[in-house]
PDB file of C-alpha atoms in Angstrom:
ATOM      1  CA  MET P 646      52.930-111.263 -50.317  1.00  0.00           C
ATOM      2  CA  ASP P 647      51.985-109.069 -47.378  1.00  0.00           C
ATOM      3  CA  PHE P 648      49.225-109.519 -44.792  1.00  0.00           C
ATOM      4  CA  GLU P 649      46.707-107.434 -46.807  1.00  0.00           C
ATOM      5  CA  ASP P 650      46.984-109.913 -49.681  1.00  0.00           C
ATOM      6  CA  LEU P 651      45.872-112.679 -47.278  1.00  0.00           C
ATOM      7  CA  VAL P 652      42.711-110.881 -46.132  1.00  0.00           C
ATOM      8  CA  ASN P 653      41.612-108.864 -49.131  1.00  0.00           C
ATOM      9  CA  THR P 654      38.651-111.164 -49.863  1.00  0.00           C
ATOM     10  CA  PRO P 655      35.993-112.811 -47.634  1.00  0.00           C
ATOM     11  CA  ARG P 656      37.134-116.277 -48.810  1.00  0.00           C
ATOM     12  CA  LYS P 657      40.742-115.633 -47.832  1.00  0.00           C
ATOM     13  CA  ILE P 658      39.600-114.363 -44.430  1.00  0.00           C
ATOM     14  CA  ARG P 659      37.648-117.612 -43.828  1.00  0.00           C
ATOM     15  CA  ILE P 660      40.611-119.757 -44.862  1.00  0.00           C
ATOM     16  CA  LEU P 661      42.964-117.819 -42.610  1.00  0.00           C
ATOM     17  CA  SER P 662      40.547-118.063 -39.673  1.00  0.00           C
ATOM     18  CA  ILE P 663      40.174-121.843 -40.102  1.00  0.00           C
ATOM     19  CA  SER P 664      43.950-122.284 -40.356  1.00  0.00           C
ATOM     20  CA  VAL P 665      44.590-120.289 -37.184  1.00  0.00           C
ATOM     21  CA  ALA P 666      41.873-122.176 -35.292  1.00  0.00           C
ATOM     22  CA  PHE P 667      43.330-125.502 -36.426  1.00  0.00           C
ATOM     23  CA  LEU P 668      46.848-124.517 -35.374  1.00  0.00           C
ATOM     24  CA  ILE P 669      45.526-123.665 -31.902  1.00  0.00           C
ATOM     25  CA  ALA P 670      43.204-126.651 -31.484  1.00  0.00           C
ATOM     26  CA  PHE P 671      45.545-129.347 -32.820  1.00  0.00           C
ATOM     27  CA  PRO P 672      48.178-129.269 -30.027  1.00  0.00           C
ATOM     28  CA  VAL P 673      45.528-128.658 -27.374  1.00  0.00           C
ATOM     29  CA  TYR P 674      43.670-131.776 -28.537  1.00  0.00           C
ATOM     30  CA  PHE P 675      46.713-134.016 -28.114  1.00  0.00           C
ATOM     31  CA  GLN P 676      47.492-132.419 -24.785  1.00  0.00           C
ATOM     32  CA  ILE P 677      44.125-133.157 -23.193  1.00  0.00           C
ATOM     33  CA  MET P 678      43.375-136.546 -24.819  1.00  0.00           C
ATOM     34  CA  PRO P 679      45.713-138.608 -22.579  1.00  0.00           C
ATOM     35  CA  SER P 680      44.069-137.218 -19.473  1.00  0.00           C
ATOM     36  CA  LEU P 681      40.630-137.981 -20.893  1.00  0.00           C
ATOM     37  CA  ILE P 682      41.683-141.553 -21.641  1.00  0.00           C
ATOM     38  CA  ASP P 683      43.204-141.985 -18.166  1.00  0.00           C
ATOM     39  CA  ASP P 684      40.036-140.661 -16.554  1.00  0.00           C
ATOM     40  CA  ASP P 685      38.044-143.183 -18.516  1.00  0.00           C
ATOM     41  CA  LEU P 686      40.315-145.993 -17.392  1.00  0.00           C
ATOM     42  CA  MET P 687      40.162-144.874 -13.769  1.00  0.00           C
ATOM     43  CA  SER P 688      36.393-144.799 -13.883  1.00  0.00           C
ATOM     44  CA  GLY P 689      36.304-148.475 -14.893  1.00  0.00           C
ATOM     45  CA  GLY P 690      36.111-148.074 -18.649  1.00  0.00           C
ATOM     46  CA  SER P 691      38.829-150.730 -19.117  1.00  0.00           C
ATOM     47  CA  SER P 692      37.161-153.261 -16.818  1.00  0.00           C
ATOM     48  CA  GLY P 693      34.977-154.519 -19.614  1.00  0.00           C
ATOM     49  CA  PRO P 694      31.349-155.560 -19.500  1.00  0.00           C
ATOM     50  CA  SER P 695      29.855-157.249 -16.464  1.00  0.00           C
ATOM     51  CA  GLY P 696      28.761-160.836 -16.807  1.00  0.00           C
ATOM     52  CA  LYS P 697      29.017-164.358 -15.485  1.00  0.00           C
ATOM     53  CA  TRP P 698      32.505-165.835 -15.011  1.00  0.00           C
ATOM     54  CA  ALA P 699      34.069-169.160 -14.065  1.00  0.00           C
ATOM     55  CA  VAL P 700      36.911-168.342 -11.670  1.00  0.00           C
ATOM     56  CA  SER P 701      39.751-170.801 -11.042  1.00  0.00           C
ATOM     57  CA  PHE P 702      43.350-170.699  -9.863  1.00  0.00           C
ATOM     58  CA  SER P 703      46.490-172.276 -11.288  1.00  0.00           C
ATOM     59  CA  GLU P 704      48.539-172.866  -8.134  1.00  0.00           C
ATOM     60  CA  THR P 705      52.311-173.253  -7.843  1.00  0.00           C
ATOM     61  CA  PRO P 706      53.513-173.916  -4.281  1.00  0.00           C
ATOM     62  CA  ILE P 707      56.956-172.788  -3.133  1.00  0.00           C
ATOM     63  CA  ILE P 708      58.083-175.212  -0.406  1.00  0.00           C
ATOM     64  CA  MET P 709      61.020-175.300   1.989  1.00  0.00           C
ATOM     65  CA  GLU P 710      61.506-178.274   4.352  1.00  0.00           C
ATOM     66  CA  GLU P 711      63.774-178.814   7.358  1.00  0.00           C
ATOM     67  CA  HIS P 712      64.350-181.715   9.749  1.00  0.00           C
ATOM     68  CA  GLN P 713      65.610-180.944  13.254  1.00  0.00           C
ATOM     69  CA  VAL P 714      66.335-183.062  16.331  1.00  0.00           C
ATOM     70  CA  LEU P 715      65.904-181.004  19.518  1.00  0.00           C
ATOM     71  CA  GLY P 716      66.320-181.759  23.212  1.00  0.00           C
ATOM     72  CA  ASP P 717      64.212-180.372  26.022  1.00  0.00           C
ATOM     73  CA  GLY P 718      64.235-176.565  25.886  1.00  0.00           C
ATOM     74  CA  ASP P 719      66.295-176.449  22.687  1.00  0.00           C
ATOM     75  CA  THR P 720      65.285-173.865  20.087  1.00  0.00           C
ATOM     76  CA  HIS P 721      65.668-173.641  16.330  1.00  0.00           C
ATOM     77  CA  ASP P 722      65.300-170.493  14.227  1.00  0.00           C
ATOM     78  CA  THR P 723      63.838-171.159  10.793  1.00  0.00           C
ATOM     79  CA  TYR P 724      63.787-168.721   7.856  1.00  0.00           C
ATOM     80  CA  PHE P 725      61.801-168.732   4.627  1.00  0.00           C
ATOM     81  CA  ASP P 726      62.779-166.290   1.863  1.00  0.00           C
ATOM     82  CA  VAL P 727      59.984-165.700  -0.656  1.00  0.00           C
ATOM     83  CA  THR P 728      60.506-164.153  -4.094  1.00  0.00           C
ATOM     84  CA  THR P 729      58.042-164.662  -6.941  1.00  0.00           C
ATOM     85  CA  GLU P 730      56.491-162.917  -9.922  1.00  0.00           C
ATOM     86  CA  LEU P 731      53.144-164.603  -9.224  1.00  0.00           C
ATOM     87  CA  ASP P 732      50.476-163.525  -6.762  1.00  0.00           C
ATOM     88  CA  ILE P 733      50.714-165.103  -3.297  1.00  0.00           C
ATOM     89  CA  GLY P 734      47.586-166.662  -1.841  1.00  0.00           C
ATOM     90  CA  TYR P 735      48.937-167.500   1.619  1.00  0.00           C
ATOM     91  CA  ILE P 736      52.031-168.355   3.634  1.00  0.00           C
ATOM     92  CA  GLU P 737      51.917-171.395   5.924  1.00  0.00           C
ATOM     93  CA  LEU P 738      54.272-172.869   8.525  1.00  0.00           C
ATOM     94  CA  ASP P 739      53.635-176.475   9.574  1.00  0.00           C
ATOM     95  CA  VAL P 740      55.610-178.233  12.336  1.00  0.00           C
ATOM     96  CA  ASP P 741      55.063-181.983  12.713  1.00  0.00           C
ATOM     97  CA  CYS P 742      56.400-184.369  15.345  1.00  0.00           C
ATOM     98  CA  ASN P 743      55.563-187.860  16.614  1.00  0.00           C
ATOM     99  CA  ASP P 744      56.540-188.977  20.119  1.00  0.00           C
ATOM    100  CA  ASN P 745      56.835-192.702  19.355  1.00  0.00           C
ATOM    101  CA  ASP P 746      58.935-193.368  22.461  1.00  0.00           C
ATOM    102  CA  ASP P 747      56.322-191.920  24.818  1.00  0.00           C
ATOM    103  CA  PRO P 748      56.320-194.082  27.990  1.00  0.00           C
ATOM    104  CA  GLY P 749      52.632-193.410  28.685  1.00  0.00           C
ATOM    105  CA  PRO P 750      49.935-190.766  29.279  1.00  0.00           C
ATOM    106  CA  GLY P 751      51.249-187.451  30.560  1.00  0.00           C
ATOM    107  CA  PHE P 752      54.680-187.828  28.971  1.00  0.00           C
ATOM    108  CA  THR P 753      53.974-186.723  25.406  1.00  0.00           C
ATOM    109  CA  ASP P 754      56.534-184.344  23.915  1.00  0.00           C
ATOM    110  CA  SER P 755      55.350-181.111  22.312  1.00  0.00           C
ATOM    111  CA  ALA P 756      56.373-178.201  20.100  1.00  0.00           C
ATOM    112  CA  ASP P 757      56.036-174.471  20.693  1.00  0.00           C
ATOM    113  CA  GLY P 758      56.469-171.795  18.059  1.00  0.00           C
ATOM    114  CA  SER P 759      56.553-168.014  17.725  1.00  0.00           C
ATOM    115  CA  SER P 760      56.840-166.139  14.444  1.00  0.00           C
ATOM    116  CA  ASP P 761      58.715-163.059  13.288  1.00  0.00           C
ATOM    117  CA  VAL P 762      57.114-161.561  10.158  1.00  0.00           C
ATOM    118  CA  SER P 763      58.858-158.180  10.323  1.00  0.00           C
ATOM    119  CA  GLY P 764      60.919-159.092   7.252  1.00  0.00           C
ATOM    120  CA  ALA P 765      57.904-159.683   5.005  1.00  0.00           C
ATOM    121  CA  GLU P 766      56.329-157.040   2.771  1.00  0.00           C
ATOM    122  CA  GLY P 767      52.922-156.003   4.128  1.00  0.00           C
ATOM    123  CA  GLU P 768      51.205-155.743   7.471  1.00  0.00           C
ATOM    124  CA  PHE P 769      51.028-159.195   9.041  1.00  0.00           C
ATOM    125  CA  GLU P 770      50.598-160.131  12.687  1.00  0.00           C
ATOM    126  CA  ASP P 771      52.973-162.419  14.524  1.00  0.00           C
ATOM    127  CA  GLN P 772      51.530-165.661  15.830  1.00  0.00           C
ATOM    128  CA  GLU P 773      52.247-168.113  18.635  1.00  0.00           C
ATOM    129  CA  ALA P 774      51.203-171.750  18.577  1.00  0.00           C
ATOM    130  CA  SER P 775      51.882-175.081  20.248  1.00  0.00           C
ATOM    131  CA  GLY P 776      50.838-178.697  19.959  1.00  0.00           C
ATOM    132  CA  PRO P 777      51.584-182.198  21.243  1.00  0.00           C
ATOM    133  CA  CYS P 778      53.683-184.713  19.317  1.00  0.00           C
ATOM    134  CA  SER P 779      50.930-187.290  19.437  1.00  0.00           C
ATOM    135  CA  GLY P 780      51.068-188.547  15.869  1.00  0.00           C
ATOM    136  CA  GLY P 781      48.628-187.861  13.074  1.00  0.00           C
ATOM    137  CA  ASP P 782      47.782-184.163  12.967  1.00  0.00           C
ATOM    138  CA  SER P 783      50.426-183.304  15.542  1.00  0.00           C
ATOM    139  CA  GLY P 784      52.525-180.228  16.245  1.00  0.00           C
ATOM    140  CA  PHE P 785      51.054-176.944  15.047  1.00  0.00           C
ATOM    141  CA  THR P 786      50.308-174.835  11.975  1.00  0.00           C
ATOM    142  CA  MET P 787      50.477-171.085  11.377  1.00  0.00           C
ATOM    143  CA  ARG P 788      48.946-169.417   8.328  1.00  0.00           C
ATOM    144  CA  TRP P 789      48.863-165.882   6.959  1.00  0.00           C
ATOM    145  CA  ASP P 790      46.448-164.868   4.172  1.00  0.00           C
ATOM    146  CA  VAL P 791      48.252-162.611   1.697  1.00  0.00           C
ATOM    147  CA  THR P 792      45.402-162.384  -0.804  1.00  0.00           C
ATOM    148  CA  HIS P 793      42.379-161.695   1.389  1.00  0.00           C
ATOM    149  CA  ASN P 794      40.376-164.859   2.146  1.00  0.00           C
ATOM    150  CA  TYR P 795      42.196-166.863  -0.529  1.00  0.00           C
ATOM    151  CA  THR P 796      40.920-170.453  -0.767  1.00  0.00           C
ATOM    152  CA  GLY P 797      41.969-171.565  -4.257  1.00  0.00           C
ATOM    153  CA  GLN P 798      38.531-173.084  -4.843  1.00  0.00           C
ATOM    154  CA  ASN P 799      36.845-172.800  -8.222  1.00  0.00           C
ATOM    155  CA  ILE P 800      33.719-170.643  -8.154  1.00  0.00           C
ATOM    156  CA  THR P 801      31.256-168.933 -10.479  1.00  0.00           C
ATOM    157  CA  VAL P 802      30.436-165.236 -10.046  1.00  0.00           C
ATOM    158  CA  GLU P 803      27.857-163.002 -11.702  1.00  0.00           C
ATOM    159  CA  ASP P 804      27.471-159.287 -12.436  1.00  0.00           C
ATOM    160  CA  MET P 805      31.202-158.557 -12.287  1.00  0.00           C
ATOM    161  CA  SER P 806      33.693-157.438 -14.925  1.00  0.00           C
ATOM    162  CA  GLU P 807      37.078-158.955 -15.650  1.00  0.00           C
ATOM    163  CA  GLY P 808      38.834-155.907 -14.195  1.00  0.00           C
ATOM    164  CA  GLU P 809      36.842-156.125 -10.966  1.00  0.00           C
ATOM    165  CA  LEU P 810      37.696-159.815 -10.576  1.00  0.00           C
ATOM    166  CA  ARG P 811      41.407-159.242 -11.144  1.00  0.00           C
ATOM    167  CA  SER P 812      41.362-156.480  -8.556  1.00  0.00           C
ATOM    168  CA  LEU P 813      39.599-158.787  -6.104  1.00  0.00           C
ATOM    169  CA  TRP P 814      42.184-161.605  -6.374  1.00  0.00           C
ATOM    170  CA  ASN P 815      45.429-159.688  -6.137  1.00  0.00           C
ATOM    171  CA  ASP P 816      48.113-159.819  -3.444  1.00  0.00           C
ATOM    172  CA  GLY P 817      48.786-156.083  -3.718  1.00  0.00           C
ATOM    173  CA  GLY P 818      52.531-156.706  -3.981  1.00  0.00           C
ATOM    174  CA  PHE P 819      52.687-158.109  -0.445  1.00  0.00           C
ATOM    175  CA  GLY P 820      54.048-161.381   0.956  1.00  0.00           C
ATOM    176  CA  GLU P 821      57.567-161.342  -0.420  1.00  0.00           C
ATOM    177  CA  GLY P 822      60.536-161.131   1.933  1.00  0.00           C
ATOM    178  CA  THR P 823      61.783-163.183   4.875  1.00  0.00           C
ATOM    179  CA  TRP P 824      59.382-165.107   7.097  1.00  0.00           C
ATOM    180  CA  ALA P 825      60.875-166.438  10.324  1.00  0.00           C
ATOM    181  CA  ALA P 826      59.907-168.440  13.390  1.00  0.00           C
ATOM    182  CA  THR P 827      61.481-169.958  16.493  1.00  0.00           C
ATOM    183  CA  ILE P 828      60.671-173.586  17.356  1.00  0.00           C
ATOM    184  CA  THR P 829      61.086-174.721  20.977  1.00  0.00           C
ATOM    185  CA  ALA P 830      61.060-178.387  22.012  1.00  0.00           C
ATOM    186  CA  GLU P 831      59.444-179.683  25.187  1.00  0.00           C
ATOM    187  CA  ILE P 832      60.481-183.219  26.104  1.00  0.00           C
ATOM    188  CA  ASN P 833      58.388-184.949  28.768  1.00  0.00           C
ATOM    189  CA  ALA P 834      60.388-187.972  29.951  1.00  0.00           C
ATOM    190  CA  LEU P 835      60.021-190.201  32.988  1.00  0.00           C
ATOM    191  CA  PRO P 836      61.958-188.863  35.989  1.00  0.00           C
ATOM    192  CA  GLY P 837      65.362-190.316  36.644  1.00  0.00           C
ATOM    193  CA  PRO P 838      68.262-191.381  34.418  1.00  0.00           C
ATOM    194  CA  VAL P 839      66.317-194.125  32.655  1.00  0.00           C
ATOM    195  CA  GLY P 840      63.656-191.678  31.496  1.00  0.00           C
ATOM    196  CA  SER P 841      66.213-189.338  29.953  1.00  0.00           C
ATOM    197  CA  ILE P 842      67.781-192.245  28.086  1.00  0.00           C
ATOM    198  CA  VAL P 843      64.484-193.515  26.707  1.00  0.00           C
ATOM    199  CA  ASP P 844      63.105-190.083  25.751  1.00  0.00           C
ATOM    200  CA  SER P 845      65.808-187.431  25.524  1.00  0.00           C
ATOM    201  CA  ASP P 846      64.896-185.570  22.320  1.00  0.00           C
ATOM    202  CA  GLU P 847      62.343-185.277  19.541  1.00  0.00           C
ATOM    203  CA  GLU P 848      62.388-185.046  15.732  1.00  0.00           C
ATOM    204  CA  TYR P 849      60.634-182.062  14.190  1.00  0.00           C
ATOM    205  CA  ASP P 850      59.675-181.712  10.523  1.00  0.00           C
ATOM    206  CA  ILE P 851      59.361-178.032   9.570  1.00  0.00           C
ATOM    207  CA  THR P 852      57.594-177.110   6.325  1.00  0.00           C
ATOM    208  CA  TRP P 853      57.121-173.602   4.920  1.00  0.00           C
ATOM    209  CA  THR P 854      54.711-173.138   2.006  1.00  0.00           C
ATOM    210  CA  ALA P 855      54.035-170.078  -0.122  1.00  0.00           C
ATOM    211  CA  MET P 856      51.011-170.825  -2.283  1.00  0.00           C
ATOM    212  CA  THR P 857      51.382-168.756  -5.455  1.00  0.00           C
ATOM    213  CA  TYR P 858      48.780-168.636  -8.184  1.00  0.00           C
ATOM    214  CA  GLU P 859      47.608-167.298 -11.520  1.00  0.00           C
ATOM    215  CA  LEU P 860      43.996-166.203 -11.833  1.00  0.00           C
ATOM    216  CA  VAL P 861      42.095-167.981 -14.618  1.00  0.00           C
ATOM    217  CA  LEU P 862      38.885-166.347 -15.841  1.00  0.00           C
ATOM    218  CA  GLU P 863      36.474-167.802 -18.397  1.00  0.00           C
ATOM    219  CA  PRO P 864      33.193-166.129 -19.403  1.00  0.00           C
ATOM    220  CA  VAL P 865      30.159-168.332 -18.978  1.00  0.00           C
ATOM    221  CA  VAL P 866      27.845-168.301 -21.996  1.00  0.00           C
ATOM    222  CA  GLU P 867      24.372-169.541 -21.185  1.00  0.00           C
ATOM    223  CA  VAL P 868      22.452-170.992 -24.106  1.00  0.00           C
ATOM    224  CA  GLU P 869      18.685-170.723 -23.919  1.00  0.00           C
ATOM    225  CA  THR P 870      16.824-173.915 -24.725  1.00  0.00           C
TER     226      THR P 870
END
C-alpha cells in the first residue's frame, strides 16, 4: 500500500489527519502536564480549603545536663549537639546556682555566660548573660527561637488552610548542629583566709534544652443550633 492508497478518499484523509494530530499532541500533553501541576501546587492549590483549625503541638524535649564545681574566675565550656527529624521550637540554656554558704549581703556568688552559636544551622545571634546565685530563680537563662515566636500553646485560627499553617510552624531546617557556651564563676568570699575556706567555690547546674515538636491540626466543625 502506497501513500496514494491512504488519501484516495475524503474519509481516509480525515482518519490520517486525526492520527497525525494525535501522534503530535500525545507526547506534548505529557510533557507540559507536570509543569501545569507544579504551577498549581506552587500557587497554593495543594494547601486545601481555608477554614477554622485547632492548632496544638506534641512536644518532645531533648535535654542535656551537667554539674560543675568552679572556683573564682574558673571557666567551663559546655557543648550541646542537636540532631532530630522533628521541627525545633527553641533552644534554651539554663544555668542554676545557689550560694548557701553566703556569709551575708554583698558576698553572693554569681555566674556569667557567653554563647557561641557558630556551629548551629541558621542565623542566630550570640548572647551574654549573668545572674546571682541567690537561690530560687538564680543564675541565668539564654533562649533562641528556631521556629519564629514558638510558644507551644494551643490556639484556634480561622481563614487559613492546612498548607498555610504547616508553613507557618516550620523550623526551615535550622537549629541542628553544635550549640556552645562558656560559663565563668564569680566567688564573693569574705577577705582573708577564713573567707576563702568558708566560700571557695560554687556548684553550677547547666541544662540545655531543645524543644522539638510535631504540629497537630484538627478542623473545627461548627454546628448551628
